PDB file of C-alpha atoms in Angstrom:
ATOM      1  CA  MET A   1       5.178  17.717 -23.315  1.00  0.00           C
ATOM      2  CA  ALA A   2       8.002  15.804 -21.654  1.00  0.00           C
ATOM      3  CA  LYS A   3       7.369  17.641 -18.391  1.00  0.00           C
ATOM      4  CA  LYS A   4       3.721  16.603 -18.452  1.00  0.00           C
ATOM      5  CA  GLU A   5       4.693  12.948 -18.941  1.00  0.00           C
ATOM      6  CA  ASP A   6       7.331  13.197 -16.193  1.00  0.00           C
ATOM      7  CA  LYS A   7       4.755  14.604 -13.790  1.00  0.00           C
ATOM      8  CA  LYS A   8       2.300  11.834 -14.703  1.00  0.00           C
ATOM      9  CA  ASP A   9       4.982   9.174 -14.081  1.00  0.00           C
ATOM     10  CA  TYR A  10       5.929  10.868 -10.800  1.00  0.00           C
ATOM     11  CA  MET A  11       2.298  10.891  -9.660  1.00  0.00           C
ATOM     12  CA  LYS A  12       1.921   7.188 -10.543  1.00  0.00           C
ATOM     13  CA  LEU A  13       5.106   6.363  -8.651  1.00  0.00           C
ATOM     14  CA  ARG A  14       3.927   8.327  -5.610  1.00  0.00           C
ATOM     15  CA  ALA A  15       0.511   6.639  -5.719  1.00  0.00           C
ATOM     16  CA  THR A  16       2.173   3.223  -5.947  1.00  0.00           C
ATOM     17  CA  ALA A  17       4.421   4.050  -3.005  1.00  0.00           C
ATOM     18  CA  GLU A  18       1.407   5.173  -0.981  1.00  0.00           C
ATOM     19  CA  GLU A  19      -0.476   1.950  -1.744  1.00  0.00           C
ATOM     20  CA  LEU A  20       2.560  -0.114  -0.739  1.00  0.00           C
ATOM     21  CA  PHE A  21       2.915   1.782   2.539  1.00  0.00           C
ATOM     22  CA  VAL A  22      -0.724   2.236   3.493  1.00  0.00           C
ATOM     23  CA  GLY A  23      -2.337  -0.820   1.951  1.00  0.00           C
ATOM     24  CA  GLN A  24       0.462  -3.356   1.943  1.00  0.00           C
ATOM     25  CA  GLY A  25       2.292  -2.347   5.119  1.00  0.00           C
ATOM     26  CA  MET A  26       5.739  -2.056   3.550  1.00  0.00           C
ATOM     27  CA  SER A  27       8.419   0.109   5.177  1.00  0.00           C
ATOM     28  CA  GLY A  28       9.820   3.264   3.627  1.00  0.00           C
ATOM     29  CA  ARG A  29      13.158   1.552   3.009  1.00  0.00           C
ATOM     30  CA  GLU A  30      11.506  -1.413   1.266  1.00  0.00           C
ATOM     31  CA  ILE A  31       9.501   0.941  -0.943  1.00  0.00           C
ATOM     32  CA  ALA A  32      12.563   3.040  -1.790  1.00  0.00           C
ATOM     33  CA  ASP A  33      14.505  -0.076  -2.802  1.00  0.00           C
ATOM     34  CA  LEU A  34      11.633  -1.504  -4.801  1.00  0.00           C
ATOM     35  CA  LEU A  35      10.760   1.688  -6.687  1.00  0.00           C
ATOM     36  CA  ASN A  36      14.353   2.903  -7.085  1.00  0.00           C
ATOM     37  CA  VAL A  37      13.794   6.202  -5.266  1.00  0.00           C
ATOM     38  CA  SER A  38      15.561   7.603  -2.228  1.00  0.00           C
ATOM     39  CA  GLU A  39      14.343   7.007   1.303  1.00  0.00           C
ATOM     40  CA  VAL A  40      14.187  10.793   1.692  1.00  0.00           C
ATOM     41  CA  THR A  41      11.704  10.958  -1.182  1.00  0.00           C
ATOM     42  CA  VAL A  42       9.525   8.268   0.377  1.00  0.00           C
ATOM     43  CA  SER A  43       9.769  10.035   3.742  1.00  0.00           C
ATOM     44  CA  ASN A  44       8.630  13.315   2.184  1.00  0.00           C
ATOM     45  CA  TRP A  45       5.731  11.597   0.414  1.00  0.00           C
ATOM     46  CA  ARG A  46       4.821   9.877   3.671  1.00  0.00           C
ATOM     47  CA  LYS A  47       4.232  13.241   5.372  1.00  0.00           C
ATOM     48  CA  GLY A  48       1.446  13.926   2.867  1.00  0.00           C
ATOM     49  CA  ARG A  49       0.622  17.021   0.906  1.00  0.00           C
ATOM     50  CA  GLU A  50      -0.636  20.148   2.603  1.00  0.00           C
ATOM     51  CA  GLY A  51      -4.131  19.526   3.898  1.00  0.00           C
ATOM     52  CA  GLU A  52      -3.826  15.734   3.501  1.00  0.00           C
ATOM     53  CA  LYS A  53      -3.480  13.091   6.164  1.00  0.00           C
ATOM     54  CA  THR A  54      -0.089  11.494   6.580  1.00  0.00           C
ATOM     55  CA  TRP A  55       0.394   7.993   5.226  1.00  0.00           C
ATOM     56  CA  ASP A  56       0.806   6.801   8.807  1.00  0.00           C
ATOM     57  CA  ASP A  57      -2.648   8.139   9.679  1.00  0.00           C
ATOM     58  CA  LYS A  58      -4.129   6.559   6.560  1.00  0.00           C
ATOM     59  CA  ARG A  59      -2.480   3.247   7.455  1.00  0.00           C
ATOM     60  CA  LYS A  60      -3.934   3.340  10.972  1.00  0.00           C
ATOM     61  CA  GLU A  61      -7.402   3.990   9.565  1.00  0.00           C
ATOM     62  CA  LEU A  62      -7.068   1.142   7.095  1.00  0.00           C
ATOM     63  CA  GLN A  63      -5.846  -1.244   9.757  1.00  0.00           C
ATOM     64  CA  MET A  64      -9.097  -1.007  11.660  1.00  0.00           C
ATOM     65  CA  SER A  65     -10.450  -4.505  11.806  1.00  0.00           C
ATOM     66  CA  PRO A  66     -13.570  -5.385   9.792  1.00  0.00           C
ATOM     67  CA  VAL A  67     -15.285  -6.282  13.078  1.00  0.00           C
ATOM     68  CA  ARG A  68     -14.649  -2.772  14.440  1.00  0.00           C
ATOM     69  CA  ILE A  69     -15.907  -1.236  11.188  1.00  0.00           C
ATOM     70  CA  LYS A  70     -19.108  -3.280  11.439  1.00  0.00           C
ATOM     71  CA  GLU A  71     -19.560  -2.119  15.035  1.00  0.00           C
ATOM     72  CA  LYS A  72     -19.209   1.509  13.947  1.00  0.00           C
ATOM     73  CA  LEU A  73     -21.676   0.961  11.095  1.00  0.00           C
ATOM     74  CA  LEU A  74     -24.210  -0.581  13.471  1.00  0.00           C
ATOM     75  CA  ASP A  75     -23.793   2.342  15.879  1.00  0.00           C
ATOM     76  CA  GLU A  76     -24.303   4.747  12.991  1.00  0.00           C
ATOM     77  CA  ALA A  77     -27.383   2.868  11.766  1.00  0.00           C
ATOM     78  CA  LYS A  78     -28.847   3.103  15.280  1.00  0.00           C
ATOM     79  CA  LYS A  79     -28.243   6.876  15.355  1.00  0.00           C
ATOM     80  CA  ILE A  80     -29.976   7.300  12.006  1.00  0.00           C
ATOM     81  CA  ALA A  81     -32.876   5.109  13.143  1.00  0.00           C
ATOM     82  CA  ASP A  82     -33.210   7.328  16.232  1.00  0.00           C
ATOM     83  CA  GLY A  83     -33.451  10.405  14.000  1.00  0.00           C
ATOM     84  CA  GLU A  84     -29.942  11.716  14.620  1.00  0.00           C
ATOM     85  CA  PRO A  85     -27.806  13.011  11.727  1.00  0.00           C
ATOM     86  CA  SER A  86     -25.149  10.715  10.241  1.00  0.00           C
ATOM     87  CA  THR A  87     -21.572  11.382  11.354  1.00  0.00           C
ATOM     88  CA  ILE A  88     -19.904   9.071   8.823  1.00  0.00           C
ATOM     89  CA  ASP A  89     -18.739  10.410   5.471  1.00  0.00           C
ATOM     90  CA  ALA A  90     -20.238   7.958   2.959  1.00  0.00           C
ATOM     91  CA  ASP A  91     -17.480   8.591   0.387  1.00  0.00           C
ATOM     92  CA  LYS A  92     -14.682   7.820   2.842  1.00  0.00           C
ATOM     93  CA  LEU A  93     -16.549   4.783   4.106  1.00  0.00           C
ATOM     94  CA  SER A  94     -16.975   3.385   0.596  1.00  0.00           C
ATOM     95  CA  LYS A  95     -13.240   3.876  -0.063  1.00  0.00           C
ATOM     96  CA  ILE A  96     -12.358   1.962   3.088  1.00  0.00           C
ATOM     97  CA  VAL A  97     -14.746  -0.866   2.240  1.00  0.00           C
ATOM     98  CA  ALA A  98     -13.370  -0.996  -1.326  1.00  0.00           C
ATOM     99  CA  ALA A  99      -9.802  -1.153   0.007  1.00  0.00           C
ATOM    100  CA  ILE A 100     -10.712  -4.010   2.338  1.00  0.00           C
ATOM    101  CA  ASP A 101     -12.390  -5.861  -0.539  1.00  0.00           C
ATOM    102  CA  ARG A 102      -9.313  -5.354  -2.742  1.00  0.00           C
ATOM    103  CA  LEU A 103      -7.017  -6.690  -0.050  1.00  0.00           C
ATOM    104  CA  ASP A 104      -9.215  -9.728   0.473  1.00  0.00           C
ATOM    105  CA  LYS A 105      -9.279 -10.600  -3.235  1.00  0.00           C
ATOM    106  CA  LYS A 106      -5.616 -10.477  -4.178  1.00  0.00           C
ATOM    107  CA  ILE A 107      -2.230 -11.582  -3.013  1.00  0.00           C
ATOM    108  CA  SER A 108      -0.519  -8.519  -1.656  1.00  0.00           C
ATOM    109  CA  ILE A 109       2.807  -7.265  -2.922  1.00  0.00           C
ATOM    110  CA  ARG A 110       4.017  -7.570   0.667  1.00  0.00           C
ATOM    111  CA  ILE A 111       3.301 -11.322   0.744  1.00  0.00           C
ATOM    112  CA  ILE A 112       4.958 -11.863  -2.634  1.00  0.00           C
ATOM    113  CA  ALA A 113       8.017  -9.885  -1.472  1.00  0.00           C
ATOM    114  CA  ASP A 114       8.227 -11.874   1.770  1.00  0.00           C
ATOM    115  CA  VAL A 115       8.032 -15.213  -0.051  1.00  0.00           C
ATOM    116  CA  LEU A 116      10.659 -14.204  -2.606  1.00  0.00           C
ATOM    117  CA  LYS A 117      12.940 -12.891   0.165  1.00  0.00           C
ATOM    118  CA  GLU A 118      12.609 -16.182   2.042  1.00  0.00           C
ATOM    119  CA  CYS A 119      13.360 -18.055  -1.179  1.00  0.00           C
ATOM    120  CA  ASP A 120      16.451 -15.882  -1.769  1.00  0.00           C
ATOM    121  CA  ASN A 121      17.703 -16.518   1.781  1.00  0.00           C
ATOM    122  CA  TRP A 122      17.295 -20.263   1.324  1.00  0.00           C
ATOM    123  CA  LEU A 123      18.973 -20.152  -2.079  1.00  0.00           C
ATOM    124  CA  VAL A 124      22.004 -18.286  -0.670  1.00  0.00           C
ATOM    125  CA  GLU A 125      22.638 -21.270   1.587  1.00  0.00           C
ATOM    126  CA  THR A 126      21.921 -23.817  -1.148  1.00  0.00           C
ATOM    127  CA  ASP A 127      23.502 -22.292  -4.262  1.00  0.00           C
ATOM    128  CA  PRO A 128      24.980 -18.793  -3.816  1.00  0.00           C
ATOM    129  CA  SER A 129      25.764 -18.260  -7.500  1.00  0.00           C
ATOM    130  CA  GLN A 130      22.146 -18.887  -8.474  1.00  0.00           C
ATOM    131  CA  ALA A 131      20.927 -16.706  -5.605  1.00  0.00           C
ATOM    132  CA  LEU A 132      22.566 -13.628  -7.140  1.00  0.00           C
ATOM    133  CA  LEU A 133      20.964 -14.276 -10.502  1.00  0.00           C
ATOM    134  CA  LEU A 134      17.511 -15.091  -9.172  1.00  0.00           C
ATOM    135  CA  SER A 135      17.334 -12.224  -6.680  1.00  0.00           C
ATOM    136  CA  LYS A 136      17.750  -9.840  -9.621  1.00  0.00           C
ATOM    137  CA  TYR A 137      14.771 -11.466 -11.351  1.00  0.00           C
ATOM    138  CA  HIS A 138      12.753 -11.484  -8.147  1.00  0.00           C
ATOM    139  CA  LYS A 139      13.149  -7.705  -7.858  1.00  0.00           C
ATOM    140  CA  GLN A 140      12.137  -7.294 -11.511  1.00  0.00           C
ATOM    141  CA  PHE A 141       9.075  -9.472 -10.923  1.00  0.00           C
ATOM    142  CA  LEU A 142       8.050  -7.363  -7.922  1.00  0.00           C
ATOM    143  CA  GLN A 143       8.410  -4.188  -9.978  1.00  0.00           C
ATOM    144  CA  TYR A 144       6.304  -5.810 -12.710  1.00  0.00           C
ATOM    145  CA  ARG A 145       3.559  -6.723 -10.200  1.00  0.00           C
ATOM    146  CA  ILE A 146       3.581  -3.188  -8.836  1.00  0.00           C
ATOM    147  CA  SER A 147       3.207  -1.791 -12.345  1.00  0.00           C
ATOM    148  CA  LEU A 148       0.112  -3.961 -12.842  1.00  0.00           C
ATOM    149  CA  GLU A 149      -1.539  -2.417  -9.797  1.00  0.00           C
ATOM    150  CA  VAL A 150      -1.009   1.207 -10.754  1.00  0.00           C
TER     151      VAL A 150
END
C-alpha cells in the first residue's frame, strides 16, 4: 500500500512541476528548489513520457497569444462554413482555453515567487537577520500555495 501512496505523491509532484514549468513559466532550477527535488529529476520530467510532448513544446503552445488563438478559431470556423472538415482537436482546444481562463483568474505562483524574492532582497539590505527568518517562511508559503493548486 505504501508503494501506491508513494506513486500517487510522485505523480502529484510531477504534475505540479509541469504546471509550474508550462503554465507559470518557472525554470527547472526554480522548480527543483521549490519542490525539493533534483534538477536532474525536473530535467527528466521535462523531456516528457514516451509518446508525450516535451514540456517545452507544451509551454510554446500555451504561450500562443489569445489574439492568435482567436485568429485560428476564425479560420477554422470559415473552413467549416465552407464545408471543409475541422482540423482542430476540440479536446485540446478546450484544454488550452481552460488553461488561459485559469491563468487570467488567479495570481500565478511565478508572480508570488517574484514578489517574495524582491521582498527578501530588500530585507537583506534593511535587516539581514530578519531576512534569513522570513525567507524560510516565504519558501514554506510558496510550497503551501503549490499544494493548494494540485
